[in-house]
Coordinates of C-alpha atoms and ligand atoms in Angstrom, one line a residue:
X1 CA 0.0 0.0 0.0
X2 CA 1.8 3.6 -1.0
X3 CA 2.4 5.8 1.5
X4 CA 0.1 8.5 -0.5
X5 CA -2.8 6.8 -0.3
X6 CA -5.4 7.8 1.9
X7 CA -5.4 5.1 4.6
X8 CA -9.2 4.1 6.0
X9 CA -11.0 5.4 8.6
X10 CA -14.3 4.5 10.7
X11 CA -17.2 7.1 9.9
X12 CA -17.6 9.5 12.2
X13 CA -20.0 12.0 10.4
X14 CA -23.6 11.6 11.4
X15 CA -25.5 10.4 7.8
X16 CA -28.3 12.3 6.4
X17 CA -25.9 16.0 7.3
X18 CA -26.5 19.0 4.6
X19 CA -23.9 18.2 2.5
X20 CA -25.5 14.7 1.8
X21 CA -26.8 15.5 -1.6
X22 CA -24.2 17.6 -3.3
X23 CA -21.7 14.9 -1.7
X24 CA -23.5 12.4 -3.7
X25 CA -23.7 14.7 -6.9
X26 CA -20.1 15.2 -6.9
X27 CA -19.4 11.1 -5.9
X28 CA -21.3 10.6 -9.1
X29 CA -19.8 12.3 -11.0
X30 CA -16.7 11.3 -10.4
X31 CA -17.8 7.7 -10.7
X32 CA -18.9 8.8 -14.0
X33 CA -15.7 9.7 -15.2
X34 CA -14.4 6.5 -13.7
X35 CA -16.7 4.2 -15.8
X36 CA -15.4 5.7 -18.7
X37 CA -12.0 5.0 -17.8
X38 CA -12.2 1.9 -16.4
X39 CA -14.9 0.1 -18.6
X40 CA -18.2 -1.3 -17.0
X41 CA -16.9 -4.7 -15.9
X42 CA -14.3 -3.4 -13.2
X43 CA -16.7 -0.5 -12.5
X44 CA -19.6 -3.1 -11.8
X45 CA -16.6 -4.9 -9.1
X46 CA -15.2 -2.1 -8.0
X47 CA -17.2 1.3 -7.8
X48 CA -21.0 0.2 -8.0
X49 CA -21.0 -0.9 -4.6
X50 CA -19.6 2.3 -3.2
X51 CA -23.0 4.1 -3.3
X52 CA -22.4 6.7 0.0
X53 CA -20.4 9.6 0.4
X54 CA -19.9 12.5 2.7
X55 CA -18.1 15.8 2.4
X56 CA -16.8 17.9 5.1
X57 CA -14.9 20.8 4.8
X58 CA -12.4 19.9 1.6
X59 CA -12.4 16.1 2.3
X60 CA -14.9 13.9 0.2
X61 CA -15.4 10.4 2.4
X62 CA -16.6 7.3 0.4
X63 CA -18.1 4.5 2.6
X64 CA -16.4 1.1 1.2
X65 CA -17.6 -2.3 2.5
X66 CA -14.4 -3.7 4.5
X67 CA -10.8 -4.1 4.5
X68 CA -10.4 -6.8 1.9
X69 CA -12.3 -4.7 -0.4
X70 CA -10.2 -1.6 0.3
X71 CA -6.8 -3.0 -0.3
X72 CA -7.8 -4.6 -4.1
X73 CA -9.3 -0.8 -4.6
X74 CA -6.3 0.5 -3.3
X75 CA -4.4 -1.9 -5.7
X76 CA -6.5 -1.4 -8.3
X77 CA -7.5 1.6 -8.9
X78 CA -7.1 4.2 -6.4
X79 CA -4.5 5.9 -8.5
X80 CA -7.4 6.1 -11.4
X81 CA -9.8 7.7 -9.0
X82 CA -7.2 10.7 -8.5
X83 CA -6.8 11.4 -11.7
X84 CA -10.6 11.0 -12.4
X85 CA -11.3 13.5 -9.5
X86 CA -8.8 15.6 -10.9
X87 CA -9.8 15.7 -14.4
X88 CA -12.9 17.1 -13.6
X89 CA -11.6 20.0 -11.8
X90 CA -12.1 18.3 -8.3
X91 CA -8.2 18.7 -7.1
X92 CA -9.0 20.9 -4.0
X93 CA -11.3 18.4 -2.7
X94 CA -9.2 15.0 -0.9
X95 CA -10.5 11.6 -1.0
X96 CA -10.9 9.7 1.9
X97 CA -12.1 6.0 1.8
X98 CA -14.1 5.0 5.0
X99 CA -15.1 1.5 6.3
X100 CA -18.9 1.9 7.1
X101 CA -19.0 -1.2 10.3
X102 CA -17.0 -1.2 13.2
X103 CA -16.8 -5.1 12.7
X104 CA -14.6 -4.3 9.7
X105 CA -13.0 -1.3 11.5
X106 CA -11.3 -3.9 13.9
X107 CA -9.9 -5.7 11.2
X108 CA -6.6 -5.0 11.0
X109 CA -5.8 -7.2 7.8
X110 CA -3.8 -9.7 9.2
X111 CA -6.3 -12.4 8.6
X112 CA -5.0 -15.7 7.2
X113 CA -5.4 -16.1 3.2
X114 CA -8.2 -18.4 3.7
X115 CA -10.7 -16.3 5.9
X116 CA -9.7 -13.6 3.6
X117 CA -10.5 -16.1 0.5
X118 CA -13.8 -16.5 2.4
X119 CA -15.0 -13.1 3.0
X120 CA -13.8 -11.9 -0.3
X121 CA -16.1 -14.4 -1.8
X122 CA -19.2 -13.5 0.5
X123 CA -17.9 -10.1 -1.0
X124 CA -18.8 -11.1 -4.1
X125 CA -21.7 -12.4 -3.4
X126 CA -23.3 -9.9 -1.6
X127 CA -22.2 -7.6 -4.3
X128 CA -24.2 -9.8 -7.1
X129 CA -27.5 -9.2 -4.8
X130 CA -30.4 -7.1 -5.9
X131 CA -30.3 -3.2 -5.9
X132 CA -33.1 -1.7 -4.1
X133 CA -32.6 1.1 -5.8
X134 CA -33.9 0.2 -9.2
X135 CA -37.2 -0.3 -8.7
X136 CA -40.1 -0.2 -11.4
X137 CA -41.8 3.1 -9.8
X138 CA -38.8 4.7 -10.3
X139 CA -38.3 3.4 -14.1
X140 CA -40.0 6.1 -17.1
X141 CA -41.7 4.1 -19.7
X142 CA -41.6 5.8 -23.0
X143 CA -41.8 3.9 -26.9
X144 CA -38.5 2.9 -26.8
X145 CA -39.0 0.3 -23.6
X146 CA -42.7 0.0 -23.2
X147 CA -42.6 -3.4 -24.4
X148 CA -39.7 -4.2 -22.1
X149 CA -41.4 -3.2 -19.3
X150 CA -44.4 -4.4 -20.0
X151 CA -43.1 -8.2 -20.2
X152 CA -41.0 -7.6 -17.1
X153 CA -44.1 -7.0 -15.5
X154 CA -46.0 -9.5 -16.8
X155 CA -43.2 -12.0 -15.4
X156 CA -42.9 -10.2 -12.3
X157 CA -46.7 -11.0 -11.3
X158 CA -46.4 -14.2 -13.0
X159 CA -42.9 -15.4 -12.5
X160 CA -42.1 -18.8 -14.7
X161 CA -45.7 -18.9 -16.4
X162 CA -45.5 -17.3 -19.6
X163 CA -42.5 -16.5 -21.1
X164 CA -39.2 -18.6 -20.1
X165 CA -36.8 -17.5 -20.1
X166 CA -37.4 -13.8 -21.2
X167 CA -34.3 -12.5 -22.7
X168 CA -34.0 -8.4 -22.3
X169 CA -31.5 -6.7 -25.1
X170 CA -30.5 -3.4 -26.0
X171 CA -27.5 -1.5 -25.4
X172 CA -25.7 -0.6 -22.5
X173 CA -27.0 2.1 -21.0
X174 CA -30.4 1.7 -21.6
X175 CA -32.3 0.3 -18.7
X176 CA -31.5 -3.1 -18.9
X177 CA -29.9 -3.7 -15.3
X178 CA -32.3 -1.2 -13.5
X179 CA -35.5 -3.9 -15.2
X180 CA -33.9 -6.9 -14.2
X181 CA -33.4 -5.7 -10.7
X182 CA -37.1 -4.2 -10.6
X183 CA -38.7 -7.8 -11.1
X184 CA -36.3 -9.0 -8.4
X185 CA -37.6 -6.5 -6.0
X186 CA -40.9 -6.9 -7.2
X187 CA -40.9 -10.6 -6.7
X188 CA -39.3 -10.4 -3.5
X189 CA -42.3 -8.2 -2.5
X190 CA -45.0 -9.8 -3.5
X191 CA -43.7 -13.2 -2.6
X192 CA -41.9 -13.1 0.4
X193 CA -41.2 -16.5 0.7
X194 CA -39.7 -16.4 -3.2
X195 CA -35.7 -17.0 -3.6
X196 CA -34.7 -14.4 -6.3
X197 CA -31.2 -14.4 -6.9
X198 CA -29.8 -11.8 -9.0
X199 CA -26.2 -12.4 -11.1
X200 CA -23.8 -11.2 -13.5
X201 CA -22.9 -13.7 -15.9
X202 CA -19.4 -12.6 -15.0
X203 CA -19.6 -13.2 -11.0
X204 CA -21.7 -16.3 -12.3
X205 CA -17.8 -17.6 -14.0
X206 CA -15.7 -16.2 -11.1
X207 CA -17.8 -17.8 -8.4
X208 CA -17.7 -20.9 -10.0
X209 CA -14.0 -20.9 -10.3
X210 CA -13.6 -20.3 -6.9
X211 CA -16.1 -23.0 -6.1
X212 CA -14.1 -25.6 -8.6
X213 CA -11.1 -24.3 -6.7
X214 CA -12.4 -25.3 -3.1
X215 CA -14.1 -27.8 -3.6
X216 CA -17.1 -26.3 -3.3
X217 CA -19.5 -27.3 -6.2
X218 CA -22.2 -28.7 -4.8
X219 CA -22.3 -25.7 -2.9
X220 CA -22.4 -23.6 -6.4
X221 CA -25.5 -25.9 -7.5
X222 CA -27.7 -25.7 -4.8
X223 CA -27.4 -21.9 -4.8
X224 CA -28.1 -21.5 -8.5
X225 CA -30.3 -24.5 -9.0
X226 CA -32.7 -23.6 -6.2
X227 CA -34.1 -20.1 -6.9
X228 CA -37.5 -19.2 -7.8
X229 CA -36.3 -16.2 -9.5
X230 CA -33.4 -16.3 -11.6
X231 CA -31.8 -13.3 -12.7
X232 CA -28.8 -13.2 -15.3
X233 CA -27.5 -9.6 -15.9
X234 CA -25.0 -9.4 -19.2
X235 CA -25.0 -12.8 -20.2
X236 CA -23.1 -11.9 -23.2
X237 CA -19.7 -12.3 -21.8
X238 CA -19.7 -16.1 -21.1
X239 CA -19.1 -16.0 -24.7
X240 CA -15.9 -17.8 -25.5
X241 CA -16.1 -19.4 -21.8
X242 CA -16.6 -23.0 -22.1
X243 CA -16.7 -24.0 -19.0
X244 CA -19.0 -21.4 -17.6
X245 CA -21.4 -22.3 -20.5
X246 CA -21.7 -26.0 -19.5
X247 CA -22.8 -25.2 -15.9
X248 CA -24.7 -22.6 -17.0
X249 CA -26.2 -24.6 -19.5
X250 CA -27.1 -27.1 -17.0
X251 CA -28.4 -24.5 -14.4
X252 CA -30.6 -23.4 -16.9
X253 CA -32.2 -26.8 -17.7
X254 CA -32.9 -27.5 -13.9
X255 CA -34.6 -24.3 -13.7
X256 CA -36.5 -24.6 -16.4
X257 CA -37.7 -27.9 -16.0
X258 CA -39.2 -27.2 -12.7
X259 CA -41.1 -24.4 -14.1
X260 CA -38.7 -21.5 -12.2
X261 CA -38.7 -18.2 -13.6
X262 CA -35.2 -17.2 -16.1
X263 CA -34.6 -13.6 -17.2
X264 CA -31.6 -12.6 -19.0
X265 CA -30.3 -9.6 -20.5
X266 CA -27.5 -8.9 -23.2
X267 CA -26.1 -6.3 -24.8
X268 CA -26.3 -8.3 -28.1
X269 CA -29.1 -10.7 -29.5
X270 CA -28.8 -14.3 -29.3
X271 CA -27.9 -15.1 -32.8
X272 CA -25.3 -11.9 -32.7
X273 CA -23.3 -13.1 -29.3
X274 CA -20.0 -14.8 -30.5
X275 CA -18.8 -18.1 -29.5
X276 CA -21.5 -19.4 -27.5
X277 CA -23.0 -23.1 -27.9
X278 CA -25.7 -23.3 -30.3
X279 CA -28.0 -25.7 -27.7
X280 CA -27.2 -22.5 -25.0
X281 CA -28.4 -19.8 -28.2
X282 CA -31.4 -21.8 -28.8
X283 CA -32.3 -21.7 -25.4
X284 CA -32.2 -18.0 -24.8
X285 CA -35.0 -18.1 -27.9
X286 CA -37.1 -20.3 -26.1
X287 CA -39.2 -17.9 -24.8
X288 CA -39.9 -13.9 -25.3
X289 CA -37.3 -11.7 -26.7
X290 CA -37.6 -7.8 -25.9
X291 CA -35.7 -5.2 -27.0
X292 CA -35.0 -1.6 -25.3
X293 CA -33.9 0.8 -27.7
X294 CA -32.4 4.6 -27.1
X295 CA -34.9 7.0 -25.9
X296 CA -36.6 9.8 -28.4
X297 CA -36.0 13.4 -27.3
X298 CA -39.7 13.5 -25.7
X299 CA -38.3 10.8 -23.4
X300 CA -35.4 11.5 -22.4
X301 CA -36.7 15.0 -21.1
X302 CA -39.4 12.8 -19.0
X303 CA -36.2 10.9 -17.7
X304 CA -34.4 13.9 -16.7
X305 CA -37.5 15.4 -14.7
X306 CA -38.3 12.0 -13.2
X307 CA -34.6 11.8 -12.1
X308 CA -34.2 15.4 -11.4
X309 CA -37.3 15.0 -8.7
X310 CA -35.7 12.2 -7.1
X311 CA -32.4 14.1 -6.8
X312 CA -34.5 16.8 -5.2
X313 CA -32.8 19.0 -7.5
X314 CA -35.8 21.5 -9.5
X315 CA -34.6 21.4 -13.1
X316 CA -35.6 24.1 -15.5
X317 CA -37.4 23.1 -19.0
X318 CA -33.9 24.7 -20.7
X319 CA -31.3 23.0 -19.0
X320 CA -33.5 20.1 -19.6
X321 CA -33.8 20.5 -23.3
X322 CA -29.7 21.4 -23.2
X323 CA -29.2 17.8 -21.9
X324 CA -31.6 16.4 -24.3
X325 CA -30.0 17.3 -26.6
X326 CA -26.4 16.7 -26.1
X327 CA -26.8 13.5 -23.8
X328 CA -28.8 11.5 -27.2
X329 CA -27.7 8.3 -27.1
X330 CA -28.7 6.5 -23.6
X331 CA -30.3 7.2 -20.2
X332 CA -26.9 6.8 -18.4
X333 CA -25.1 9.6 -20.1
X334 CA -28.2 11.8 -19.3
X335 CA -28.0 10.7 -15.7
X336 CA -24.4 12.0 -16.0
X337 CA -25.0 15.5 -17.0
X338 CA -27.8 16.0 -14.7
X339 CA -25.2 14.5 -11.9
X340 CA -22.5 17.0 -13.0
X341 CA -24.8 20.0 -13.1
X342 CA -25.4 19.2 -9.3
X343 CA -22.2 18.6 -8.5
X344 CA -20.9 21.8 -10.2
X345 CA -23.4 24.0 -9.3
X346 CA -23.3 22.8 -5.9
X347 CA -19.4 23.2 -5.2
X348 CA -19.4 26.8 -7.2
X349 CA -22.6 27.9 -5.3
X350 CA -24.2 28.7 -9.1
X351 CA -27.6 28.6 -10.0
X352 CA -28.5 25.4 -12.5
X353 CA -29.7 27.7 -15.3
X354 CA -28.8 27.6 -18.7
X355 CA -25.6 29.2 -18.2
X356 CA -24.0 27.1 -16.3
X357 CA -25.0 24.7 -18.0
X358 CA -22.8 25.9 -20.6
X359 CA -19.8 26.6 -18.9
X360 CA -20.0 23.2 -17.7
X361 CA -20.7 21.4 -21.0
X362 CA -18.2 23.4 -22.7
X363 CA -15.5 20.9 -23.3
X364 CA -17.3 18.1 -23.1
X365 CA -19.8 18.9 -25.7
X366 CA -18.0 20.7 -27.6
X367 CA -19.2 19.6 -30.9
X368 CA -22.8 20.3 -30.9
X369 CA -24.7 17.7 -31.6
X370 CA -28.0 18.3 -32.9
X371 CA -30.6 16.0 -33.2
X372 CA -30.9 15.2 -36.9
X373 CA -33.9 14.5 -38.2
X374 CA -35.2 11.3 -39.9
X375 CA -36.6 13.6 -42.4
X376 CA -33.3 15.4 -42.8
X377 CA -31.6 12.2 -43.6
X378 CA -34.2 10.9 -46.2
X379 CA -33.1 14.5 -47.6
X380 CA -29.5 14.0 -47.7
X381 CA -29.6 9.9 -49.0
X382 CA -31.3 10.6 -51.9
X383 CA -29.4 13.0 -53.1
X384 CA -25.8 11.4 -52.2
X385 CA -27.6 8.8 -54.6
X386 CA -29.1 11.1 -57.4
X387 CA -32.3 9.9 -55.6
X388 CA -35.9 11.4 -54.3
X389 CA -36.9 11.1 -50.8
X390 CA -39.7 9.5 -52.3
X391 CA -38.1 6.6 -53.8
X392 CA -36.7 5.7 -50.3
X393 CA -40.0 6.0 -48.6
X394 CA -41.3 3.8 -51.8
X395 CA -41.8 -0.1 -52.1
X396 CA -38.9 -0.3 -55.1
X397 CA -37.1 -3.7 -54.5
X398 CA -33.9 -3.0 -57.5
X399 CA -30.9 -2.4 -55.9
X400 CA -30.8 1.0 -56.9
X401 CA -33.3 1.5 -54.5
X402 CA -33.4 -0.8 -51.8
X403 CA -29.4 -0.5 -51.0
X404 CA -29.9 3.2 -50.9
X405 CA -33.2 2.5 -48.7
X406 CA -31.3 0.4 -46.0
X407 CA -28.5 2.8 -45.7
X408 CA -31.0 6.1 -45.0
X409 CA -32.6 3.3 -41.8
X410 CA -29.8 2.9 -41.1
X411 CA -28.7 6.3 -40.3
X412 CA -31.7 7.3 -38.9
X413 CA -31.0 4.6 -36.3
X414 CA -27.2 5.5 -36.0
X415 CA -27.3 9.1 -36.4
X416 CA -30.5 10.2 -35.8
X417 CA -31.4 8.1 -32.9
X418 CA -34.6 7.4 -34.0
X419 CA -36.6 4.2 -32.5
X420 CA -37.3 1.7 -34.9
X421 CA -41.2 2.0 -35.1
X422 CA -40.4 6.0 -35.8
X423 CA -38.2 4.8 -39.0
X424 CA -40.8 2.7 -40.2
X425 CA -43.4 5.2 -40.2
X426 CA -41.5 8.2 -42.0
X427 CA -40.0 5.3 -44.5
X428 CA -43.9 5.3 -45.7
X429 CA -45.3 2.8 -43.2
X430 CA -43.0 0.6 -43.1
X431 CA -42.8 -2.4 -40.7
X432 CA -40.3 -2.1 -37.8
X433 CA -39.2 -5.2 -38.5
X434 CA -37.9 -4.3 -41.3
X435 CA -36.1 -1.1 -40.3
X436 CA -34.3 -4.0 -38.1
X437 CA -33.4 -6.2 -41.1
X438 CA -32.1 -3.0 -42.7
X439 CA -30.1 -1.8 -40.0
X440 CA -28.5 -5.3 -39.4
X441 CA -27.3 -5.7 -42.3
X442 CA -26.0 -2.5 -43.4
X443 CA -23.8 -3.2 -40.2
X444 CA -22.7 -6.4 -41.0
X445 CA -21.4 -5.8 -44.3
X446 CA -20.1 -2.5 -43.6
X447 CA -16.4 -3.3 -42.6
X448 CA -16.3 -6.1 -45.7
X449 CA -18.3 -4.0 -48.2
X450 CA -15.9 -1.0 -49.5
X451 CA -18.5 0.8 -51.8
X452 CA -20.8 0.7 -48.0
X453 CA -18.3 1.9 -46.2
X454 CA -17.2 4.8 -48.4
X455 CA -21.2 5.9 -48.8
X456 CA -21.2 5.5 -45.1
X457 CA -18.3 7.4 -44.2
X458 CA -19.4 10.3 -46.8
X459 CA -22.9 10.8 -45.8
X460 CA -22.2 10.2 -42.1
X461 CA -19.8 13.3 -42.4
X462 CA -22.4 15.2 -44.6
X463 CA -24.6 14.4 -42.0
X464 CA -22.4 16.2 -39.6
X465 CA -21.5 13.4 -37.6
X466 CA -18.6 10.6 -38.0
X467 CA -19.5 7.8 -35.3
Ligands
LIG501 P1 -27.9 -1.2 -18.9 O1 -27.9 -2.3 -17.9 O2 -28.8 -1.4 -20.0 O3 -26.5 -0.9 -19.4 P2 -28.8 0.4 -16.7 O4 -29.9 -0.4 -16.3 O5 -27.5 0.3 -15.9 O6 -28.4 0.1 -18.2 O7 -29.2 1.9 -16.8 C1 -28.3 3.0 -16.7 C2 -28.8 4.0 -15.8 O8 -30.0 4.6 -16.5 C3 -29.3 3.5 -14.5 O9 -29.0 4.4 -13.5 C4 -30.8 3.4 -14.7 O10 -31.5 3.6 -13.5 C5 -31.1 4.5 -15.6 N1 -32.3 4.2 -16.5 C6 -32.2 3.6 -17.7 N2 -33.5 3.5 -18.3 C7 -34.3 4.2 -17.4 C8 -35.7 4.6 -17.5 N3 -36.5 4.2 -18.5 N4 -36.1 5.3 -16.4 C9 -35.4 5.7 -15.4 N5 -34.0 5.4 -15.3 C10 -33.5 4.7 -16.3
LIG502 MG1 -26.3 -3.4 -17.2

C-alpha cells in the first residue's frame, strides 16, 4: 500500500448531514468519469457498490464495504480515481475511503489467506444481490422500452408462467440492469417466501472458479439450481467461456424444467453473441425476446425530470432541453450530465440555469450535436444517390433503391437516434421489423463492403457526424 494513499477510517459524520446531496452529486460524478476510464466490468466490481459519500470541509469520504475490499481498490484503482477526481476539476477536494462497520473497523488485515478467501467471496456475493434502488416506480416508460417493461411486469406477477426465459436486449446504458433488478424486487415483495437471486454472468464464472477451486460445487449448485427467480444480468460475456457455459447450461435446464422463472439480459441478441454453444443460443430463444432501444427526445426529457425529482434537484425546462439534446444516445449519459450539473453548481454555489450549464458542458460537448432528423436524412440519401426522398419511402425492390433505402434506416438509427417504429413510419409505413433487417445488415457488411463503407463514411460526415 503507497504511502500516498489515503489510509481508511471508521465514519464519524452523522448520515443524512446537509452536504448529503451535493456529496453524492459530486461522488457521481466522479464515478462517471471513472466508468469511462475503467470500462463497465471493473466498474460493476469495484465502484457500483460504493454508493455513499460525505463531504466535510475539503475532504470527500466514500463509505467502502471492508478491509479486503479496500486494499484490491487501493491496488486497483485508487491511482485512477485521482486522476478522475482531478480531471474534472475536483483537485482541492481530498478523497478519503471509509469503512462503514466497526466489525470491519477492527480488522486489521492480518487475517489468514483463507478467511480472507472466504470473505472476499461473500464479497462477491453480496455484491451480485439485488439493488433496491432500481425499482419499477422509479423506471420512465416511453416507446422505446414499453414493451420491455411491459413483459417484465408480466413476469414479475407471474414469474415462470409465460415466457421462459425472457431474454432483455439493448445497449448498454439503456435500462436493462435497473428492469432486471425491478422484477427481483418486485418478486421479493410480492412473494416473500420467493428465492430471487440476482447475477452477472461474469460473477456467475468467477464464483464458480472459486467453487471448482475449493471444492465447493455442490455448494455452487444448490445456490443456482434452487431459486425461484433467476436473474442473469450481461449474459453476453460467457461467450468464449466453455466452461461457464456448460454449468450454465445445465443451471438453466434444472430451472426450467421445474417451471422456475429465467430472465436474462445482453447487450447483443442471441444469434449476434460470438462463440456461444448453439443448444445455450437456442435456449435463450425459447421464450420472449424484448428489446430496449435509445430513448426519443420527448423521453429522455421525462427521464431527466423523473430523475431530477428524485435528486431533489428543480430542473428548468432549458437545461433540460440542453441535456436532451447533447446527452442523445442512452439514459446513463443523461443521468451523467444531470449529476455534473449538481455537482458543479453545488461546489461553485451557481444557479442550475442555462448558463451554467454551458460553462459546464463546454468541453465536453464541444461539438454540438443536434438531433438530426429522420426527415433530414431521407433528404441527404437521396441526393448522395441522385435519388428522391420519395423513392426511399417507396416499395422499389432493385438495388438502386433498396441499397440506398437500407443505408438512410440505417442512419436514422445510428445518427439520428430514431426508435425503430419511428423509422418505419417516416419510411412510408414501413414495418419495424424491417427497419431492423435494414439496419443489421448494413452493419454487418459495412467493414467487408468498400462501396458501403465509403457511402457511409461520406454521408455520415455530410450528416455532420462521423460515429
Ligand atoms: P444497462 O444495464 O442497459 O447498461 P442500466 O440499467 O444500468 O443500463 O441503466 C443505466 C442508468 O440509467 C441506470 O442508472 C438506470 O436507473 C437509468 N435508466 C435507464 N433507463 C431508465 C428509465 N427508463 N427510467 C429511469 N431510469 C433509467
Ligand atoms: Mg447493465
Amino acid at each position: 500500500m503507497s504511502e500516498d494513499y489515503p489510509q481508511p477510517t471508521a465514519r464519524s459524520e452523522p448520515a443524512g448531514c446537509p452536504d448529503r446531496g451535493m456529496a453524492n452529486a459530486v461522488w457521481e460524478t466522479i464515478k462517471d468519469e471513472m466508468r469511462s476510464v475503467i470500462g463497465d466490468d471493473e466498474y460493476g466490481i469495484w465502484l457500483q457498490p460504493l454508493q455513499s459519500a460525505h463531504i466535510k470541509d475539503d475532504v470527500l469520504s466514500i463509505d467502502i464495504p471492508d478491509m479486503v475490499f479496500y486494499q484490491g481498490f487501493t491496488n486497483n484503482h485508487l491511482n485512477t480515481l485521482e486522476q478522475c477526481k482531478n480531471s474534472l476539476g475536483f483537485n482541492d477536494l481530498h478523497l478519503k475511503l471509509t469503512i462503514a462497520s466497526q466489525e470491519d473497523k477492527d480488522d486489521d488485515g492480518s487475517k489468514d489467506t483463507a478467511s480472507r478467501g472466504q470473505s472476499f467471496s461473500r464479497s462477491l456475493s453480496e455484491q451480485g444481490s439485488l439493488n433496491a434502488v432500481y425499482t419499477f416506480d422509479n423506471f420512465v416508460r416511453g416507446p422505446s422500452n414499453q414493451f420491455a417493461l411491459a413483459s417484465c411486469l408480466n413476469i414479475s406477477e407471474n414469474p415462470g408462467l409465460n415466457y421462459n426465459p425472457l431474454f432483455i436486449y439493448g445497449h448498454t446504458g439503456l435500462g436493462k440492469t435497473h428492469l432486471l433488478n425491478a422484477v427481483g424486487n418486485k418478486v421479493r415483495k410480492s412473494r416473500q417466501d420467493a428465492v430471487v437471486t440476482y447475477i452477472s454472468s461474469e460473477r456467475f464464472m468467477n464464483e464458480m472458479i472459486y467453487c471448482l477451486r475449493f471444492n465447493k460445487m455442490w455448494d455452487f449448485r444448490q445456490k443456482y439450481r434452487h431459486c425461484d427467480v433467476f436473474l442473469v444480468d450481461d449474459i453476453q460475456f460467457i461467450s468464449g467461456k466453455k466452461a461457464t457455459q456448460e454449468e450454465f447450461f445445465h443451471t438453466f435446464n434444472s430451472l426450467y424444467e421445474a417451471k422456475k422463472q429465467i430472465v436474462l439480459t445482453s447487450d447483443q441478441y442471441p444469434q449476434d453473441i460470438p462463440d456461444i454453444e448453439d443448444r445455450l443460443r437456442n435456449r435463450f430463444r425459447w421464450g420472449l425476446i424484448a428489446d430496449i432501444q435509445p430513448p426519443d427526445a420527448e423521453h429522455r426529457i421525462a427521464i431527466l425530470f423523473d430523475k431530477a425529482e428524485q435528486l431533489g434537484l428543480s430542473l428548468r425546462r432549458e437545461v433540460a432541453e440542453y441535456i436532451a439534446t447533447h446527452a442523445s444516445r442512452n439514459v446513463r449519459e443523461l443521468e451523467g450530465a444531470l449529476h455534473r450539473i449538481a455537482a458543479f453548481s453545488a461546489l461553485q454555489g451557481r444557479p442550475m440555469d442555462i448558463d451554467t450549464t454551458r460553462d459546464i458542458f463546454r468541453n465536453v460537448f464541444d461539438e454540438p450535436q443536434t438531433e438530426i432528423s429522420v426527415d433530414a436524412i431521407l433528404k441527404t440519401v437521396a441526393e448522395h444517390f441522385k435519388l428522391r426522398p420519395n423513392d426511399l419511402k417507396s416499395k422499389k425492390r432493385s438495388r438502386i433503391f433498396s441499397v440506398p433505402r437500407q443505408i438512410a434506416m440505417y442512419l436514422s438509427r445510428t445518427v439520428g437516434n430514431a426508435s425503430f417504429p419511428e423509422i418505419g413510419a417516416k419510411f412510408g409505413g414501413k414495418d419495424h421489423t424491417t427497419v431492423i433487417y435494414a439496419c443489421r445488415k448494413i452493419e454487418a457488411n459495412r467493414n467487408d463492403d468498400l462501396d458501403l463503407q465509403t457511402n457511409l463514411e461520406t454521408l455520415e460526415r455530410l450528416l455532420g457526424r462521423r460515429i
